[in-house]
Coordinates of C-alpha atoms in Angstrom, one line a residue:
M228 CA -92.4 -4.3 183.3
P229 CA -94.8 -4.4 186.3
P230 CA -94.3 -7.4 188.7
L231 CA -96.5 -10.4 188.8
S232 CA -99.2 -10.3 191.5
P233 CA -99.2 -13.7 193.2
G234 CA -102.6 -15.3 193.7
A235 CA -104.5 -12.5 191.9
Y236 CA -107.0 -14.8 190.3
R237 CA -107.3 -16.9 193.5
R238 CA -108.2 -13.8 195.5
L239 CA -110.5 -12.6 192.7
F240 CA -112.6 -15.8 192.8
G241 CA -112.4 -16.1 196.5
R242 CA -114.9 -13.4 196.8
P243 CA -118.5 -14.6 197.7
G244 CA -120.8 -15.2 194.7
T245 CA -118.1 -14.6 192.0
R246 CA -117.5 -18.2 191.0
A247 CA -121.4 -18.8 190.4
F248 CA -122.0 -15.8 188.2
T249 CA -118.8 -16.5 186.4
A250 CA -119.9 -20.0 185.6
G251 CA -123.2 -18.8 184.2
N252 CA -121.4 -16.1 182.3
L253 CA -119.0 -18.6 180.6
I254 CA -121.9 -21.0 179.7
A255 CA -124.0 -18.2 178.2
R256 CA -121.1 -16.7 176.3
L257 CA -120.0 -19.8 174.5
P258 CA -122.9 -19.9 172.1
M259 CA -122.0 -16.3 171.0
G260 CA -119.3 -18.0 168.8
M261 CA -121.6 -20.8 167.8
F262 CA -124.6 -19.0 166.4
G263 CA -123.1 -17.5 163.2
V264 CA -121.4 -20.7 162.0
S265 CA -124.5 -22.8 162.9
A266 CA -126.7 -20.5 160.9
V267 CA -124.5 -20.5 157.8
V268 CA -124.3 -24.2 157.8
M269 CA -128.0 -24.7 158.3
I270 CA -129.1 -22.1 155.7
A271 CA -126.4 -22.9 153.1
G272 CA -127.0 -26.7 153.5
S273 CA -130.8 -26.3 153.0
R274 CA -131.0 -23.4 150.4
G275 CA -127.7 -24.1 148.6
S276 CA -126.7 -20.4 148.9
Y277 CA -123.9 -19.0 150.9
A278 CA -124.8 -15.5 149.7
L279 CA -128.2 -16.0 151.4
A280 CA -126.5 -17.4 154.5
G281 CA -124.1 -14.5 154.8
A282 CA -126.9 -11.8 154.2
V283 CA -129.0 -13.4 157.0
T284 CA -126.1 -13.5 159.6
A285 CA -125.1 -9.9 158.6
T286 CA -128.7 -8.8 159.2
G287 CA -128.5 -10.3 162.6
L288 CA -125.2 -8.6 163.4
A289 CA -126.7 -5.2 162.2
A290 CA -129.9 -5.8 164.4
T291 CA -127.7 -6.7 167.4
A292 CA -125.6 -3.4 167.0
V293 CA -128.9 -1.4 167.0
A294 CA -130.8 -3.4 169.7
G295 CA -127.8 -3.9 172.1
P296 CA -127.5 -0.4 173.6
W297 CA -131.3 -0.3 174.0
I298 CA -131.4 -3.6 175.9
A299 CA -128.5 -2.5 178.1
R300 CA -130.3 0.7 178.9
L301 CA -133.2 -1.3 180.1
V302 CA -130.8 -3.4 182.2
D303 CA -129.4 -0.3 183.9
R304 CA -132.9 1.0 184.6
H305 CA -134.7 -2.2 185.8
G306 CA -131.8 -4.6 186.7
Q307 CA -130.0 -7.5 185.1
A308 CA -132.2 -10.4 186.1
R309 CA -135.5 -8.6 185.2
V310 CA -134.4 -7.8 181.7
A311 CA -131.8 -10.5 180.7
V312 CA -134.0 -13.5 181.3
P313 CA -137.0 -12.4 179.1
A314 CA -134.6 -10.8 176.4
T315 CA -132.8 -14.2 176.2
V316 CA -136.0 -16.2 176.0
T317 CA -137.0 -13.9 173.1
A318 CA -133.6 -14.5 171.3
V319 CA -133.8 -18.3 171.8
L320 CA -137.3 -18.2 170.3
G321 CA -135.9 -16.4 167.4
G322 CA -133.2 -19.0 166.9
L323 CA -135.9 -21.7 167.1
A324 CA -138.0 -19.8 164.5
L325 CA -135.1 -19.7 162.1
L326 CA -134.6 -23.5 162.5
L327 CA -138.3 -24.2 161.7
C328 CA -138.3 -21.7 158.8
V329 CA -135.2 -23.4 157.3
R330 CA -136.6 -26.9 158.1
L331 CA -140.1 -26.2 156.6
G332 CA -138.9 -24.4 153.5
A333 CA -140.4 -21.1 154.5
P334 CA -139.8 -18.1 152.1
D335 CA -136.3 -16.4 152.4
W336 CA -137.7 -13.2 154.0
T337 CA -138.8 -15.2 157.1
L338 CA -135.2 -16.3 157.7
F339 CA -134.2 -12.5 158.0
A340 CA -137.1 -11.8 160.4
A341 CA -136.4 -14.8 162.6
Y342 CA -132.7 -14.2 162.8
A343 CA -133.2 -10.5 163.5
A344 CA -135.3 -11.5 166.7
T345 CA -132.1 -13.1 168.1
A346 CA -130.7 -9.5 168.4
T347 CA -132.4 -9.3 171.8
V348 CA -129.8 -11.4 173.4
P349 CA -128.2 -9.4 176.3
N350 CA -124.5 -8.6 176.3
I351 CA -123.4 -11.2 178.9
G352 CA -119.9 -10.0 179.0
G353 CA -120.9 -6.4 179.5
M354 CA -123.2 -7.4 182.4
S355 CA -120.5 -9.5 184.0
R356 CA -117.9 -6.6 183.7
A357 CA -120.6 -4.4 185.2
R358 CA -120.8 -6.7 188.2
W359 CA -117.0 -6.7 188.6
A360 CA -117.1 -2.9 188.5
H361 CA -119.7 -2.9 191.2
L362 CA -118.0 -5.4 193.4
L363 CA -114.5 -3.9 192.9
R364 CA -115.2 -0.2 192.7
D365 CA -112.7 0.5 195.5
D366 CA -110.0 -2.0 194.3
A367 CA -108.4 -0.9 191.0
E368 CA -106.0 -3.7 191.0
A369 CA -108.5 -6.4 191.4
L370 CA -110.7 -4.7 188.7
H371 CA -107.7 -4.9 186.4
T372 CA -107.4 -8.6 186.9
A373 CA -111.2 -9.1 186.5
N374 CA -111.2 -7.2 183.1
S375 CA -108.3 -9.3 182.0
F376 CA -110.0 -12.5 182.9
E377 CA -113.2 -11.3 181.0
Q378 CA -111.1 -10.5 177.9
A379 CA -109.5 -13.9 178.0
A380 CA -112.9 -15.5 178.4
D381 CA -114.0 -13.7 175.2
E382 CA -111.1 -15.0 173.3
L383 CA -111.7 -18.5 174.7
C384 CA -115.4 -18.6 173.8
F385 CA -115.0 -17.3 170.3
M386 CA -112.2 -19.7 169.7
L387 CA -114.2 -22.8 171.0
G388 CA -117.6 -21.7 169.8
P389 CA -117.1 -22.2 166.1
V390 CA -115.2 -25.4 166.6
L391 CA -118.2 -26.8 168.7
A392 CA -120.7 -25.6 166.3
S393 CA -118.8 -27.2 163.3
F394 CA -118.5 -30.4 165.2
L395 CA -122.3 -30.6 166.1
T396 CA -123.6 -29.6 162.7
G397 CA -121.1 -32.0 160.9
T398 CA -121.5 -35.0 163.3
F399 CA -125.2 -34.9 164.0
F400 CA -127.5 -32.7 161.9
P401 CA -127.3 -29.1 160.5
E402 CA -129.8 -27.8 163.1
A403 CA -127.7 -29.3 166.1
G404 CA -125.5 -26.3 166.6
T405 CA -128.5 -23.8 166.9
L406 CA -130.3 -26.2 169.3
V407 CA -127.4 -26.8 171.6
G408 CA -126.5 -23.1 171.4
G409 CA -129.9 -22.1 172.4
V410 CA -130.0 -24.6 175.5
L411 CA -126.6 -23.3 176.6
L412 CA -127.5 -19.7 176.3
L413 CA -130.7 -20.0 178.2
A414 CA -129.2 -22.2 180.9
G415 CA -126.1 -19.9 181.4
V416 CA -128.3 -16.7 181.7
L417 CA -130.7 -18.4 184.3
L418 CA -127.7 -19.3 186.3
F419 CA -126.1 -15.9 185.9
A420 CA -129.5 -14.1 186.8
A421 CA -130.0 -16.2 189.8
Q422 CA -126.9 -14.8 191.6
R423 CA -128.7 -11.8 193.0
S424 CA -126.1 -11.0 195.7
T425 CA -123.5 -9.7 193.1
E426 CA -126.0 -7.9 191.0
P427 CA -125.7 -4.1 190.8
Q428 CA -128.8 -2.3 192.0
P429 CA -131.0 -1.0 189.2
R430 CA -130.8 2.8 189.0
G431 CA -134.1 3.6 187.7
R432 CA -134.6 6.6 185.4
T433 CA -131.4 8.7 185.4
R434 CA -130.5 12.2 184.4
A435 CA -126.9 11.1 183.6
A436 CA -125.9 12.0 180.0
S437 CA -125.7 9.2 177.5
P438 CA -122.3 7.7 177.2
L439 CA -122.2 8.9 173.7
R440 CA -122.2 12.5 175.1
T441 CA -119.8 11.8 178.0
P442 CA -116.4 13.3 177.6
G443 CA -113.7 10.8 176.6
I444 CA -116.2 8.1 175.4
P445 CA -116.6 9.0 171.7
P446 CA -112.9 8.8 170.9
L447 CA -112.7 5.4 172.8
L448 CA -115.6 4.1 170.9
A449 CA -113.9 5.2 167.6
C450 CA -110.8 3.3 168.8
F451 CA -112.8 0.2 169.3
V452 CA -114.2 0.5 165.8
A453 CA -110.6 0.5 164.5
T454 CA -109.6 -2.4 166.8
G455 CA -112.7 -4.3 165.5
A456 CA -111.5 -3.7 161.9
V457 CA -108.2 -5.4 163.0
F458 CA -110.2 -8.6 164.0
G459 CA -112.4 -8.6 160.9
S460 CA -109.8 -8.0 158.4
M461 CA -107.3 -10.5 160.0
E462 CA -110.0 -13.2 159.7
V463 CA -110.9 -12.6 156.0
V464 CA -107.2 -12.1 154.8
T465 CA -106.1 -15.3 156.7
I466 CA -108.8 -17.4 155.2
A467 CA -108.0 -16.1 151.7
Y468 CA -104.3 -16.6 152.3
A469 CA -104.8 -20.3 153.4
D470 CA -107.1 -20.7 150.3
A471 CA -104.4 -19.5 148.0
Q472 CA -102.0 -21.9 149.7
G473 CA -104.4 -24.7 149.1
H474 CA -105.3 -25.2 152.7
R475 CA -108.5 -23.4 153.2
S476 CA -109.7 -26.0 155.7
A477 CA -106.8 -25.2 158.0
A478 CA -107.7 -21.5 158.3
G479 CA -109.8 -22.1 161.3
V480 CA -107.0 -23.7 163.2
V481 CA -104.5 -21.0 162.3
L482 CA -107.0 -18.3 163.4
A483 CA -107.5 -20.1 166.6
L484 CA -103.8 -19.8 167.3
Q485 CA -104.2 -15.9 167.3
A486 CA -107.2 -16.2 169.7
A487 CA -105.1 -18.5 171.9
G488 CA -102.1 -16.0 172.0
S489 CA -104.6 -13.2 173.0
C490 CA -106.1 -15.4 175.7
A491 CA -102.8 -16.3 177.2
A492 CA -101.7 -12.6 177.0
G493 CA -104.9 -11.6 178.7
L494 CA -104.5 -13.9 181.6
L495 CA -100.9 -12.9 182.2
Y496 CA -101.7 -9.2 181.9
G497 CA -104.4 -9.7 184.6
A498 CA -101.8 -11.4 186.9
R499 CA -99.6 -8.3 186.7
R500 CA -100.2 -5.2 188.8
P501 CA -101.2 -2.3 186.6
D502 CA -98.4 0.1 185.9
G503 CA -100.0 3.5 186.2
P504 CA -103.5 4.7 185.2
A505 CA -105.3 3.1 182.1
E506 CA -105.2 6.4 180.2
R507 CA -101.4 6.3 180.3
R508 CA -101.1 2.6 179.5
L509 CA -103.5 2.7 176.4
P510 CA -101.1 4.3 173.9
W511 CA -98.3 1.9 174.8
C512 CA -100.8 -1.0 174.3
L513 CA -102.0 0.4 171.0
L514 CA -98.4 1.0 169.8
A515 CA -97.6 -2.6 170.7
M516 CA -100.7 -3.9 168.8
A517 CA -99.6 -1.9 165.7
A518 CA -96.0 -3.4 165.9
L519 CA -97.0 -6.9 166.4
M520 CA -99.6 -6.8 163.6
T521 CA -96.7 -6.5 161.2
L522 CA -95.6 -10.2 162.2
P523 CA -98.1 -11.9 160.0
L524 CA -97.4 -9.5 157.0
L525 CA -93.7 -10.2 157.3
A526 CA -94.3 -14.0 157.7
A527 CA -96.6 -14.0 154.5
R528 CA -94.3 -11.8 152.5
T529 CA -90.9 -13.3 153.4
A530 CA -91.5 -17.1 154.2
G531 CA -94.7 -17.3 152.1
T532 CA -96.0 -20.4 153.8
L533 CA -99.0 -21.2 156.0
P534 CA -96.8 -22.8 158.8
A535 CA -94.8 -19.5 159.0
L536 CA -98.1 -17.6 159.3
A537 CA -99.2 -20.0 162.0
V538 CA -96.2 -19.1 164.0
A539 CA -96.7 -15.3 163.6
L540 CA -100.4 -15.1 164.5
P541 CA -100.1 -16.0 168.3
G542 CA -97.5 -13.1 168.6
A543 CA -99.9 -10.8 166.7
G544 CA -102.7 -11.8 169.1
M545 CA -100.8 -11.2 172.3
A546 CA -101.2 -7.4 171.9
T547 CA -105.0 -7.3 171.4
A548 CA -106.1 -8.6 174.8
P549 CA -104.0 -5.9 176.8
T550 CA -105.4 -3.3 174.5
M551 CA -109.0 -4.4 175.0
V552 CA -108.6 -4.8 178.8
T553 CA -107.1 -1.2 179.1
A554 CA -109.6 0.5 176.8
M555 CA -112.5 -1.3 178.6
T556 CA -111.1 -0.1 182.0
L557 CA -111.3 3.5 180.7
V558 CA -114.9 3.0 179.4
Q559 CA -115.7 1.9 183.0
D560 CA -113.9 4.9 184.5
R561 CA -115.5 7.5 182.2
T562 CA -119.2 6.1 182.0
P563 CA -121.7 7.1 184.5
A564 CA -122.3 4.4 187.0
D565 CA -126.1 4.3 186.3
R566 CA -125.5 3.8 182.5
L567 CA -122.6 1.4 182.8
N568 CA -124.3 -1.5 181.0
E569 CA -125.3 1.0 178.2
G570 CA -121.6 1.9 177.8
M571 CA -120.5 -1.7 177.7
S572 CA -123.1 -2.5 175.0
L573 CA -121.9 0.5 172.9
V574 CA -118.4 -1.0 172.9
V575 CA -119.9 -4.1 171.4
T576 CA -121.7 -2.0 168.7
A577 CA -118.4 -0.3 168.0
L578 CA -116.5 -3.6 167.6
L579 CA -119.1 -5.2 165.4
T580 CA -119.1 -2.1 163.2
G581 CA -115.3 -2.3 163.0
I582 CA -115.4 -6.0 162.3
A583 CA -118.0 -5.4 159.4
C584 CA -115.7 -2.6 157.9
G585 CA -112.5 -4.7 158.5
S586 CA -114.1 -7.8 156.8
A587 CA -115.2 -5.6 153.8
A588 CA -111.6 -4.0 153.5
G589 CA -109.9 -7.3 153.9
G590 CA -112.2 -9.0 151.3
W591 CA -111.4 -6.3 148.8
A592 CA -107.6 -6.5 149.5
A593 CA -107.7 -10.3 149.2
E594 CA -109.5 -10.0 145.8
H595 CA -107.7 -7.2 144.3
T596 CA -104.1 -7.6 145.6
A597 CA -101.6 -10.4 146.3
P598 CA -102.7 -12.8 149.1
A599 CA -99.8 -11.7 151.4
A600 CA -100.5 -8.0 150.8
G601 CA -103.9 -8.4 152.5
F602 CA -102.1 -8.5 155.9
A603 CA -101.5 -4.8 155.4
V604 CA -105.1 -4.1 156.2
P605 CA -105.0 -5.2 159.9
V606 CA -101.6 -3.2 160.3
A607 CA -103.4 -0.1 158.9
A608 CA -106.4 -0.6 161.2
A609 CA -104.1 -0.9 164.3
V610 CA -102.1 2.2 163.3
T611 CA -105.5 4.0 162.8
A612 CA -106.6 3.1 166.4
L613 CA -103.2 4.4 167.6
L614 CA -103.8 7.8 165.8
I615 CA -107.4 8.1 167.0
N616 CA -106.3 7.6 170.7
T617 CA -103.4 10.1 170.1
A618 CA -105.7 12.7 168.6
G619 CA -108.3 12.2 171.3
N620 CA -105.7 12.6 174.1
A621 CA -104.4 15.8 172.5
L622 CA -107.9 17.1 172.3
R623 CA -108.7 16.4 175.9
S624 CA -105.4 18.0 177.0
L625 CA -106.3 21.2 175.0
R626 CA -109.7 21.3 176.6
R627 CA -108.3 20.9 180.1
T628 CA -105.8 23.7 179.4
A629 CA -108.6 25.9 178.1
C630 CA -110.8 25.3 181.2
S631 CA -107.8 25.9 183.5
N632 CA -107.0 29.2 181.8
S633 CA -110.7 30.1 181.8
G634 CA -110.9 29.4 185.5
Q635 CA -107.8 31.5 186.4
S636 CA -109.1 34.4 184.3
H637 CA -112.2 34.6 186.5

């Protein structure tokens, strides 16, 4: 195991400007875990239909998956501040429009249109990772620490966001989560964009190939789809299992334990010096994720209690952050520098696609099999990610060998 790097995070945030853009980044990312829950509570409470609420939020996710890479391409071309601020204002206005449509009893189709407008929200985590890649382009060890911190921040924000949204909508009024989320998002992006000294220079129009056509990127994106399926299926089957145990209200707390395990593992992983190149580390991370994902399945099938599952989930979560950090490092390495934000956004699109597929598969398993058997779905998704990576590496090796032989023949 690689040794701990004392003071890794202290040195990272000792660099000029990093604390300020990180503060804005964290403030802006917290609402990402709030908007979905807030919209569901607001729509279901007003219209009395969870089906409508789910369809509206699903439409928003689909719109985000489509619009995200386009927004990121504009960021690469024109700069983070010039694009992120107007894109965020548009997204916040979309959230306010949804609130007004719900409040005023507008037709159902207006809810879909309003929530789709929130898809212009920029990928704050991707822009933050792009800044780190720009600042630390000559320091691989510090970039490893930065990517680990960003992954831990993702886990923390998506763990705290739904809790905060539930508190606001339950304590005050149904629209409170959307309002507070919009204020936090806009304030965070304004603070982030104001830190111009750490912003990568815009590249203008580029002749670099799209990340989708960059060697080594498509297999990584396929790997992210499978990893997203791990997240989506685990959430659904855990809720179904808790419901079968008669403790559905405790599902959120149990899932938060998984995120907490991943957050802690991400911070610890970042405090250790990377052991070899990311390409060599990723298969081991994926193998560990596939192995640790069996813990919830074993807990559910053997002990058969929610407390046993709660003990197993942090262990399962501990493999996801190192896997995401290592795969994200590879995306940064393989993506052309002038299309880095686009590459980061494609990762989000892949994850959202995987989460949607995993949710569907987990829901089917929860409905058609025994509650405990549903935990086989995230295991299968993790194994699929490992197989995709193995096949991708084998293909890259064959291509390198073919190119080498071709060069020798000439």
